[in-house]
PDB file of C-alpha atoms in Angstrom:
ATOM      1  CA  MET A 150     -39.603 -60.103  -2.940  1.00 41.00           C
ATOM      2  CA  SER A 151     -36.105 -59.722  -4.292  1.00 40.00           C
ATOM      3  CA  THR A 152     -32.871 -61.507  -4.950  1.00 41.00           C
ATOM      4  CA  ALA A 153     -29.556 -60.694  -3.312  1.00 42.00           C
ATOM      5  CA  HIS A 154     -27.640 -58.553  -5.741  1.00 41.00           C
ATOM      6  CA  SER A 155     -24.982 -55.893  -5.324  1.00 49.00           C
ATOM      7  CA  THR A 156     -26.322 -52.764  -6.983  1.00 51.00           C
ATOM      8  CA  LYS A 157     -25.634 -49.073  -7.088  1.00 86.00           C
ATOM      9  CA  HIS A 158     -28.913 -47.745  -8.415  1.00 98.00           C
ATOM     10  CA  SER A 159     -32.516 -48.683  -9.077  1.00 98.00           C
ATOM     11  CA  ALA A 160     -35.563 -47.923 -11.193  1.00 98.00           C
ATOM     12  CA  ILE A 161     -39.316 -48.080 -10.665  1.00 98.00           C
ATOM     13  CA  VAL A 162     -41.659 -49.180 -13.463  1.00 98.00           C
ATOM     14  CA  ILE A 163     -45.347 -48.398 -12.958  1.00 98.00           C
ATOM     15  CA  GLY A 164     -47.722 -50.300 -15.204  1.00 96.00           C
ATOM     16  CA  ALA A 165     -45.604 -53.440 -15.419  1.00 93.00           C
ATOM     17  CA  GLY A 166     -47.070 -56.118 -17.646  1.00 92.00           C
ATOM     18  CA  PRO A 167     -45.729 -58.813 -19.973  1.00 92.00           C
ATOM     19  CA  GLY A 168     -45.169 -56.401 -22.892  1.00 95.00           C
ATOM     20  CA  LEU A 169     -43.445 -53.042 -22.783  1.00 97.00           C
ATOM     21  CA  GLY A 170     -43.577 -52.906 -18.983  1.00 97.00           C
ATOM     22  CA  PHE A 171     -41.494 -56.056 -18.658  1.00 97.00           C
ATOM     23  CA  ALA A 172     -39.117 -54.941 -21.406  1.00 98.00           C
ATOM     24  CA  LEU A 173     -38.557 -51.661 -19.534  1.00 98.00           C
ATOM     25  CA  ALA A 174     -37.977 -53.476 -16.251  1.00 98.00           C
ATOM     26  CA  ARG A 175     -35.474 -55.794 -17.895  1.00 98.00           C
ATOM     27  CA  GLN A 176     -33.641 -52.982 -19.704  1.00 98.00           C
ATOM     28  CA  PHE A 177     -33.307 -50.748 -16.660  1.00 98.00           C
ATOM     29  CA  GLY A 178     -32.740 -53.702 -14.339  1.00 97.00           C
ATOM     30  CA  ARG A 179     -29.828 -54.926 -16.434  1.00 97.00           C
ATOM     31  CA  GLU A 180     -28.268 -51.494 -16.557  1.00 98.00           C
ATOM     32  CA  LEU A 181     -28.871 -50.410 -12.955  1.00 98.00           C
ATOM     33  CA  GLY A 182     -29.081 -53.778 -11.217  1.00 96.00           C
ATOM     34  CA  GLU A 183     -32.358 -53.342  -9.339  1.00 98.00           C
ATOM     35  CA  VAL A 184     -35.943 -52.598 -10.306  1.00 98.00           C
ATOM     36  CA  ALA A 185     -39.358 -52.389  -8.692  1.00 98.00           C
ATOM     37  CA  LEU A 186     -42.401 -53.395 -10.729  1.00 98.00           C
ATOM     38  CA  ILE A 187     -45.741 -51.859  -9.766  1.00 98.00           C
ATOM     39  CA  ALA A 188     -49.083 -53.103 -11.056  1.00 97.00           C
ATOM     40  CA  ARG A 189     -52.623 -53.669  -9.778  1.00 94.00           C
ATOM     41  CA  SER A 190     -52.349 -57.463  -9.712  1.00 91.00           C
ATOM     42  CA  ALA A 191     -49.743 -59.276  -7.615  1.00 91.00           C
ATOM     43  CA  ASP A 192     -50.384 -62.488  -9.574  1.00 92.00           C
ATOM     44  CA  ARG A 193     -49.505 -60.687 -12.776  1.00 91.00           C
ATOM     45  CA  LEU A 194     -46.141 -59.665 -11.358  1.00 96.00           C
ATOM     46  CA  VAL A 195     -45.014 -63.055 -10.047  1.00 96.00           C
ATOM     47  CA  PRO A 196     -43.773 -64.512 -13.368  1.00 96.00           C
ATOM     48  CA  LEU A 197     -42.217 -61.198 -14.387  1.00 97.00           C
ATOM     49  CA  VAL A 198     -40.200 -60.931 -11.190  1.00 97.00           C
ATOM     50  CA  ARG A 199     -39.156 -64.561 -11.487  1.00 97.00           C
ATOM     51  CA  ASP A 200     -37.877 -64.007 -15.030  1.00 97.00           C
ATOM     52  CA  LEU A 201     -35.923 -60.927 -13.943  1.00 97.00           C
ATOM     53  CA  GLN A 202     -34.392 -62.754 -11.003  1.00 97.00           C
ATOM     54  CA  GLU A 203     -33.263 -65.540 -13.338  1.00 97.00           C
ATOM     55  CA  LEU A 204     -31.332 -62.854 -15.230  1.00 96.00           C
ATOM     56  CA  GLY A 205     -29.570 -61.841 -12.024  1.00 96.00           C
ATOM     57  CA  ILE A 206     -31.610 -58.672 -11.567  1.00 97.00           C
ATOM     58  CA  THR A 207     -32.808 -57.730  -8.089  1.00 97.00           C
ATOM     59  CA  ALA A 208     -36.542 -57.378  -8.633  1.00 97.00           C
ATOM     60  CA  HIS A 209     -39.363 -56.267  -6.339  1.00 97.00           C
ATOM     61  CA  ALA A 210     -43.095 -56.743  -6.909  1.00 97.00           C
ATOM     62  CA  LEU A 211     -45.420 -54.129  -5.423  1.00 97.00           C
ATOM     63  CA  THR A 212     -49.121 -53.602  -5.985  1.00 97.00           C
ATOM     64  CA  ALA A 213     -50.928 -50.308  -6.429  1.00 97.00           C
ATOM     65  CA  ASP A 214     -53.892 -49.024  -8.378  1.00 97.00           C
ATOM     66  CA  ALA A 215     -52.930 -45.912 -10.329  1.00 97.00           C
ATOM     67  CA  ALA A 216     -56.440 -44.585  -9.763  1.00 97.00           C
ATOM     68  CA  ASP A 217     -55.672 -44.448  -6.026  1.00 98.00           C
ATOM     69  CA  LEU A 218     -53.265 -41.512  -5.906  1.00 98.00           C
ATOM     70  CA  ASP A 219     -52.462 -41.760  -2.198  1.00 98.00           C
ATOM     71  CA  GLY A 220     -51.926 -45.489  -2.487  1.00 98.00           C
ATOM     72  CA  LEU A 221     -49.631 -45.006  -5.466  1.00 98.00           C
ATOM     73  CA  ARG A 222     -47.558 -42.414  -3.619  1.00 98.00           C
ATOM     74  CA  GLY A 223     -47.235 -44.702  -0.629  1.00 98.00           C
ATOM     75  CA  THR A 224     -46.142 -47.635  -2.772  1.00 98.00           C
ATOM     76  CA  ILE A 225     -43.436 -45.542  -4.435  1.00 98.00           C
ATOM     77  CA  GLU A 226     -42.206 -44.343  -1.059  1.00 97.00           C
ATOM     78  CA  ARG A 227     -42.024 -47.938   0.189  1.00 97.00           C
ATOM     79  CA  ALA A 228     -40.061 -48.976  -2.874  1.00 97.00           C
ATOM     80  CA  VAL A 229     -37.606 -46.130  -2.422  1.00 97.00           C
ATOM     81  CA  ALA A 230     -37.115 -47.101   1.216  1.00 96.00           C
ATOM     82  CA  VAL A 231     -35.995 -50.671   0.479  1.00 95.00           C
ATOM     83  CA  MET A 232     -34.022 -50.227  -2.744  1.00 97.00           C
ATOM     84  CA  SER A 233     -30.677 -48.892  -3.836  1.00 97.00           C
ATOM     85  CA  PRO A 234     -30.610 -45.164  -4.696  1.00 98.00           C
ATOM     86  CA  LEU A 235     -33.370 -44.401  -7.188  1.00 98.00           C
ATOM     87  CA  LYS A 236     -32.280 -43.069 -10.578  1.00 98.00           C
ATOM     88  CA  ALA A 237     -35.318 -43.575 -12.809  1.00 98.00           C
ATOM     89  CA  LEU A 238     -39.099 -43.566 -12.536  1.00 98.00           C
ATOM     90  CA  ILE A 239     -41.059 -44.847 -15.529  1.00 98.00           C
ATOM     91  CA  TYR A 240     -44.817 -44.441 -15.765  1.00 98.00           C
ATOM     92  CA  ASN A 241     -46.229 -46.906 -18.278  1.00 98.00           C
ATOM     93  CA  ALA A 242     -49.832 -47.298 -17.073  1.00 96.00           C
ATOM     94  CA  ALA A 243     -52.893 -46.145 -19.010  1.00 95.00           C
ATOM     95  CA  ALA A 244     -56.660 -46.498 -18.923  1.00 93.00           C
ATOM     96  CA  ILE A 245     -57.827 -47.877 -22.259  1.00 93.00           C
ATOM     97  CA  GLN A 246     -61.577 -47.963 -22.900  1.00 92.00           C
ATOM     98  CA  PRO A 247     -62.684 -47.414 -26.507  1.00 96.00           C
ATOM     99  CA  ALA A 248     -65.502 -44.893 -26.933  1.00 97.00           C
ATOM    100  CA  ARG A 249     -66.384 -42.066 -29.282  1.00 98.00           C
ATOM    101  CA  PRO A 250     -66.937 -38.629 -27.715  1.00 98.00           C
ATOM    102  CA  LEU A 251     -70.733 -38.605 -27.888  1.00 98.00           C
ATOM    103  CA  ALA A 252     -70.896 -42.045 -26.263  1.00 97.00           C
ATOM    104  CA  LEU A 253     -68.290 -41.246 -23.616  1.00 97.00           C
ATOM    105  CA  ASP A 254     -69.699 -40.762 -20.119  1.00 97.00           C
ATOM    106  CA  PRO A 255     -68.014 -37.660 -18.633  1.00 97.00           C
ATOM    107  CA  LYS A 256     -67.502 -39.564 -15.378  1.00 97.00           C
ATOM    108  CA  THR A 257     -65.631 -42.243 -17.290  1.00 97.00           C
ATOM    109  CA  LEU A 258     -63.484 -39.591 -18.931  1.00 97.00           C
ATOM    110  CA  ALA A 259     -62.706 -38.034 -15.545  1.00 98.00           C
ATOM    111  CA  ALA A 260     -61.739 -41.433 -14.112  1.00 97.00           C
ATOM    112  CA  GLU A 261     -59.461 -42.195 -17.068  1.00 97.00           C
ATOM    113  CA  LEU A 262     -57.741 -38.831 -16.752  1.00 98.00           C
ATOM    114  CA  VAL A 263     -56.821 -39.718 -13.182  1.00 98.00           C
ATOM    115  CA  VAL A 264     -54.879 -42.741 -14.428  1.00 98.00           C
ATOM    116  CA  ASP A 265     -53.522 -41.092 -17.572  1.00 98.00           C
ATOM    117  CA  VAL A 266     -52.577 -37.663 -16.182  1.00 98.00           C
ATOM    118  CA  ALA A 267     -53.007 -37.181 -12.437  1.00 98.00           C
ATOM    119  CA  ALA A 268     -51.298 -40.448 -11.480  1.00 98.00           C
ATOM    120  CA  PRO A 269     -48.137 -39.733 -13.518  1.00 98.00           C
ATOM    121  CA  LEU A 270     -47.919 -36.376 -11.748  1.00 98.00           C
ATOM    122  CA  ALA A 271     -48.426 -37.974  -8.333  1.00 98.00           C
ATOM    123  CA  ALA A 272     -45.749 -40.557  -9.136  1.00 98.00           C
ATOM    124  CA  ALA A 273     -43.265 -37.899 -10.210  1.00 98.00           C
ATOM    125  CA  GLN A 274     -43.967 -35.854  -7.084  1.00 98.00           C
ATOM    126  CA  ALA A 275     -43.397 -38.913  -4.906  1.00 98.00           C
ATOM    127  CA  ALA A 276     -40.140 -39.887  -6.602  1.00 98.00           C
ATOM    128  CA  ALA A 277     -38.633 -36.422  -7.056  1.00 98.00           C
ATOM    129  CA  PRO A 278     -37.179 -36.039  -3.526  1.00 98.00           C
ATOM    130  CA  ALA A 279     -35.296 -39.338  -3.803  1.00 98.00           C
ATOM    131  CA  LEU A 280     -34.083 -38.583  -7.319  1.00 98.00           C
ATOM    132  CA  GLU A 281     -32.840 -35.165  -6.233  1.00 98.00           C
ATOM    133  CA  ALA A 282     -31.151 -36.598  -3.144  1.00 98.00           C
ATOM    134  CA  ASN A 283     -29.381 -39.164  -5.334  1.00 97.00           C
ATOM    135  CA  GLY A 284     -27.887 -36.513  -7.605  1.00 97.00           C
ATOM    136  CA  GLY A 285     -30.602 -36.478 -10.237  1.00 97.00           C
ATOM    137  CA  GLY A 286     -32.145 -38.972 -12.589  1.00 98.00           C
ATOM    138  CA  SER A 287     -35.036 -39.429 -14.982  1.00 98.00           C
ATOM    139  CA  VAL A 288     -38.811 -39.375 -14.965  1.00 98.00           C
ATOM    140  CA  LEU A 289     -40.089 -40.987 -18.155  1.00 98.00           C
ATOM    141  CA  PHE A 290     -43.710 -41.240 -19.260  1.00 98.00           C
ATOM    142  CA  THR A 291     -45.149 -43.516 -21.936  1.00 98.00           C
ATOM    143  CA  GLY A 292     -46.981 -41.347 -24.428  1.00 98.00           C
ATOM    144  CA  GLY A 293     -48.733 -42.239 -27.628  1.00 97.00           C
ATOM    145  CA  GLY A 294     -49.408 -41.088 -31.133  1.00 96.00           C
ATOM    146  CA  PHE A 295     -53.004 -40.292 -30.171  1.00 97.00           C
ATOM    147  CA  ALA A 296     -51.615 -37.160 -28.481  1.00 97.00           C
ATOM    148  CA  LEU A 297     -50.602 -35.918 -31.933  1.00 96.00           C
ATOM    149  CA  TYR A 298     -53.231 -37.671 -34.039  1.00 97.00           C
ATOM    150  CA  PRO A 299     -56.431 -38.057 -31.962  1.00 97.00           C
ATOM    151  CA  ASN A 300     -58.549 -41.104 -32.688  1.00 97.00           C
ATOM    152  CA  PRO A 301     -62.318 -40.548 -32.257  1.00 97.00           C
ATOM    153  CA  GLU A 302     -62.731 -44.220 -31.388  1.00 98.00           C
ATOM    154  CA  MET A 303     -60.373 -43.668 -28.433  1.00 97.00           C
ATOM    155  CA  ALA A 304     -61.551 -40.250 -27.319  1.00 98.00           C
ATOM    156  CA  ALA A 305     -60.566 -40.556 -23.649  1.00 97.00           C
ATOM    157  CA  LEU A 306     -57.126 -42.000 -24.314  1.00 97.00           C
ATOM    158  CA  SER A 307     -56.470 -39.374 -26.991  1.00 98.00           C
ATOM    159  CA  ALA A 308     -57.341 -36.632 -24.506  1.00 98.00           C
ATOM    160  CA  GLY A 309     -55.262 -38.244 -21.779  1.00 98.00           C
ATOM    161  CA  LYS A 310     -52.136 -38.634 -23.874  1.00 98.00           C
ATOM    162  CA  ALA A 311     -52.415 -35.033 -25.104  1.00 98.00           C
ATOM    163  CA  ALA A 312     -52.781 -33.772 -21.541  1.00 98.00           C
ATOM    164  CA  LEU A 313     -49.853 -35.900 -20.355  1.00 98.00           C
ATOM    165  CA  ARG A 314     -47.706 -34.520 -23.158  1.00 98.00           C
ATOM    166  CA  ASN A 315     -48.390 -30.952 -22.075  1.00 98.00           C
ATOM    167  CA  LEU A 316     -47.926 -31.808 -18.410  1.00 98.00           C
ATOM    168  CA  THR A 317     -44.523 -33.268 -19.251  1.00 98.00           C
ATOM    169  CA  ALA A 318     -43.444 -30.028 -20.898  1.00 98.00           C
ATOM    170  CA  THR A 319     -44.207 -28.024 -17.767  1.00 98.00           C
ATOM    171  CA  LEU A 320     -42.968 -30.603 -15.260  1.00 98.00           C
ATOM    172  CA  ALA A 321     -39.655 -30.767 -17.114  1.00 98.00           C
ATOM    173  CA  GLN A 322     -39.123 -27.089 -16.385  1.00 98.00           C
ATOM    174  CA  ASP A 323     -39.821 -27.557 -12.672  1.00 98.00           C
ATOM    175  CA  LEU A 324     -37.515 -30.544 -12.225  1.00 98.00           C
ATOM    176  CA  ALA A 325     -34.606 -29.512 -14.466  1.00 97.00           C
ATOM    177  CA  PRO A 326     -33.016 -27.354 -11.726  1.00 97.00           C
ATOM    178  CA  LYS A 327     -33.018 -30.472  -9.519  1.00 97.00           C
ATOM    179  CA  LYS A 328     -31.048 -32.384 -12.200  1.00 97.00           C
ATOM    180  CA  ILE A 329     -34.085 -34.525 -12.970  1.00 98.00           C
ATOM    181  CA  ASP A 330     -34.738 -35.055 -16.671  1.00 98.00           C
ATOM    182  CA  VAL A 331     -38.430 -35.391 -17.517  1.00 98.00           C
ATOM    183  CA  ALA A 332     -39.513 -36.728 -20.894  1.00 98.00           C
ATOM    184  CA  ILE A 333     -42.421 -38.382 -22.623  1.00 98.00           C
ATOM    185  CA  VAL A 334     -41.780 -41.137 -25.137  1.00 98.00           C
ATOM    186  CA  THR A 335     -44.466 -40.639 -27.768  1.00 98.00           C
ATOM    187  CA  ILE A 336     -44.846 -44.029 -29.412  1.00 98.00           C
ATOM    188  CA  CYS A 337     -46.350 -43.501 -32.863  1.00 96.00           C
ATOM    189  CA  GLY A 338     -47.189 -47.076 -33.689  1.00 94.00           C
ATOM    190  CA  TYR A 339     -48.300 -50.381 -32.217  1.00 93.00           C
ATOM    191  CA  LEU A 340     -46.049 -52.791 -30.370  1.00 93.00           C
ATOM    192  CA  ALA A 341     -45.041 -55.823 -32.415  1.00 93.00           C
ATOM    193  CA  GLU A 342     -43.269 -59.129 -31.912  1.00 92.00           C
ATOM    194  CA  GLU A 343     -40.254 -58.002 -33.936  1.00 94.00           C
ATOM    195  CA  GLY A 344     -38.840 -55.027 -35.764  1.00 96.00           C
ATOM    196  CA  ARG A 345     -38.628 -51.422 -34.640  1.00 96.00           C
ATOM    197  CA  PHE A 346     -41.757 -51.662 -32.506  1.00 97.00           C
ATOM    198  CA  ALA A 347     -40.692 -54.797 -30.666  1.00 97.00           C
ATOM    199  CA  ALA A 348     -40.936 -54.075 -26.943  1.00 97.00           C
ATOM    200  CA  ASN A 349     -37.205 -54.590 -26.387  1.00 96.00           C
ATOM    201  CA  ASN A 350     -36.328 -52.006 -29.037  1.00 98.00           C
ATOM    202  CA  VAL A 351     -38.782 -49.479 -27.652  1.00 98.00           C
ATOM    203  CA  ALA A 352     -37.449 -50.027 -24.132  1.00 98.00           C
ATOM    204  CA  ARG A 353     -33.932 -49.353 -25.353  1.00 98.00           C
ATOM    205  CA  ALA A 354     -35.043 -45.909 -26.526  1.00 98.00           C
ATOM    206  CA  TYR A 355     -36.159 -45.132 -22.966  1.00 98.00           C
ATOM    207  CA  TRP A 356     -32.774 -46.220 -21.645  1.00 98.00           C
ATOM    208  CA  ASP A 357     -30.896 -44.207 -24.250  1.00 98.00           C
ATOM    209  CA  ARG A 358     -32.809 -41.125 -23.154  1.00 97.00           C
ATOM    210  CA  HIS A 359     -32.046 -41.815 -19.502  1.00 98.00           C
ATOM    211  CA  ALA A 360     -28.367 -42.371 -20.255  1.00 97.00           C
ATOM    212  CA  ALA A 361     -27.934 -39.285 -22.443  1.00 95.00           C
ATOM    213  CA  PRO A 362     -25.260 -36.887 -21.169  1.00 93.00           C
ATOM    214  CA  ALA A 363     -26.546 -34.052 -19.028  1.00 87.00           C
ATOM    215  CA  ASP A 364     -25.145 -31.498 -21.468  1.00 87.00           C
ATOM    216  CA  ALA A 365     -26.870 -33.102 -24.454  1.00 90.00           C
ATOM    217  CA  GLU A 366     -29.926 -31.502 -26.012  1.00 91.00           C
ATOM    218  CA  ARG A 367     -32.872 -33.207 -24.358  1.00 93.00           C
ATOM    219  CA  PRO A 368     -36.296 -31.918 -25.455  1.00 96.00           C
ATOM    220  CA  PHE A 369     -39.239 -32.959 -23.300  1.00 98.00           C
ATOM    221  CA  GLU A 370     -40.563 -35.269 -26.015  1.00 98.00           C
ATOM    222  CA  LEU A 371     -38.919 -38.268 -27.639  1.00 97.00           C
ATOM    223  CA  THR A 372     -40.973 -39.275 -30.663  1.00 97.00           C
ATOM    224  CA  TYR A 373     -40.602 -42.974 -31.432  1.00 97.00           C
ATOM    225  CA  ALA A 374     -41.845 -43.679 -34.949  1.00 95.00           C
TER     226      ALA A 374
END
């Protein structure tokens, strides 16, 4: 599950795939030394973990479905138990099913909001005790421009990202006294192979937020445009 590597700290990336999820795991893994990748499919994680290990990063692959809140909490707790002190939790999962409002089944909307809003909260709640015990850290959520500019073709995702944005604002107030910085990275654009929206460049913005001095001005939202 991991490589032998002397580390001081670790990060957890939920919603790890070959795009931004992998870029986040690589960025935080390089900086902290150890990272856990969580996704629904174990097969999907195998090549990602292998690539991280080849870079000398201690990498763990764990499976969880974000729609299963208890299962997600348990997976995070297991990761915390086997890794170096946790310093960052990154929630990068989302339910993406195109539909206009009138065609959107309310049950589908409710299910998507579990993944897009309730699961990030459950993940933060599960990680917060470890982050506090380790002297603080970061909880970072992947947001999107649909929170600011709703797209009727993506009604559920637009609602979910808007709700997550507001949840972040309130959660940040609860966790600040515990020295845990909570922020949403609102990505106003589409990932690309190169340029500003290349996954590696976007991932660096997450790291820069995590690494910002505690006395720096840190609003709950980082708009990446």
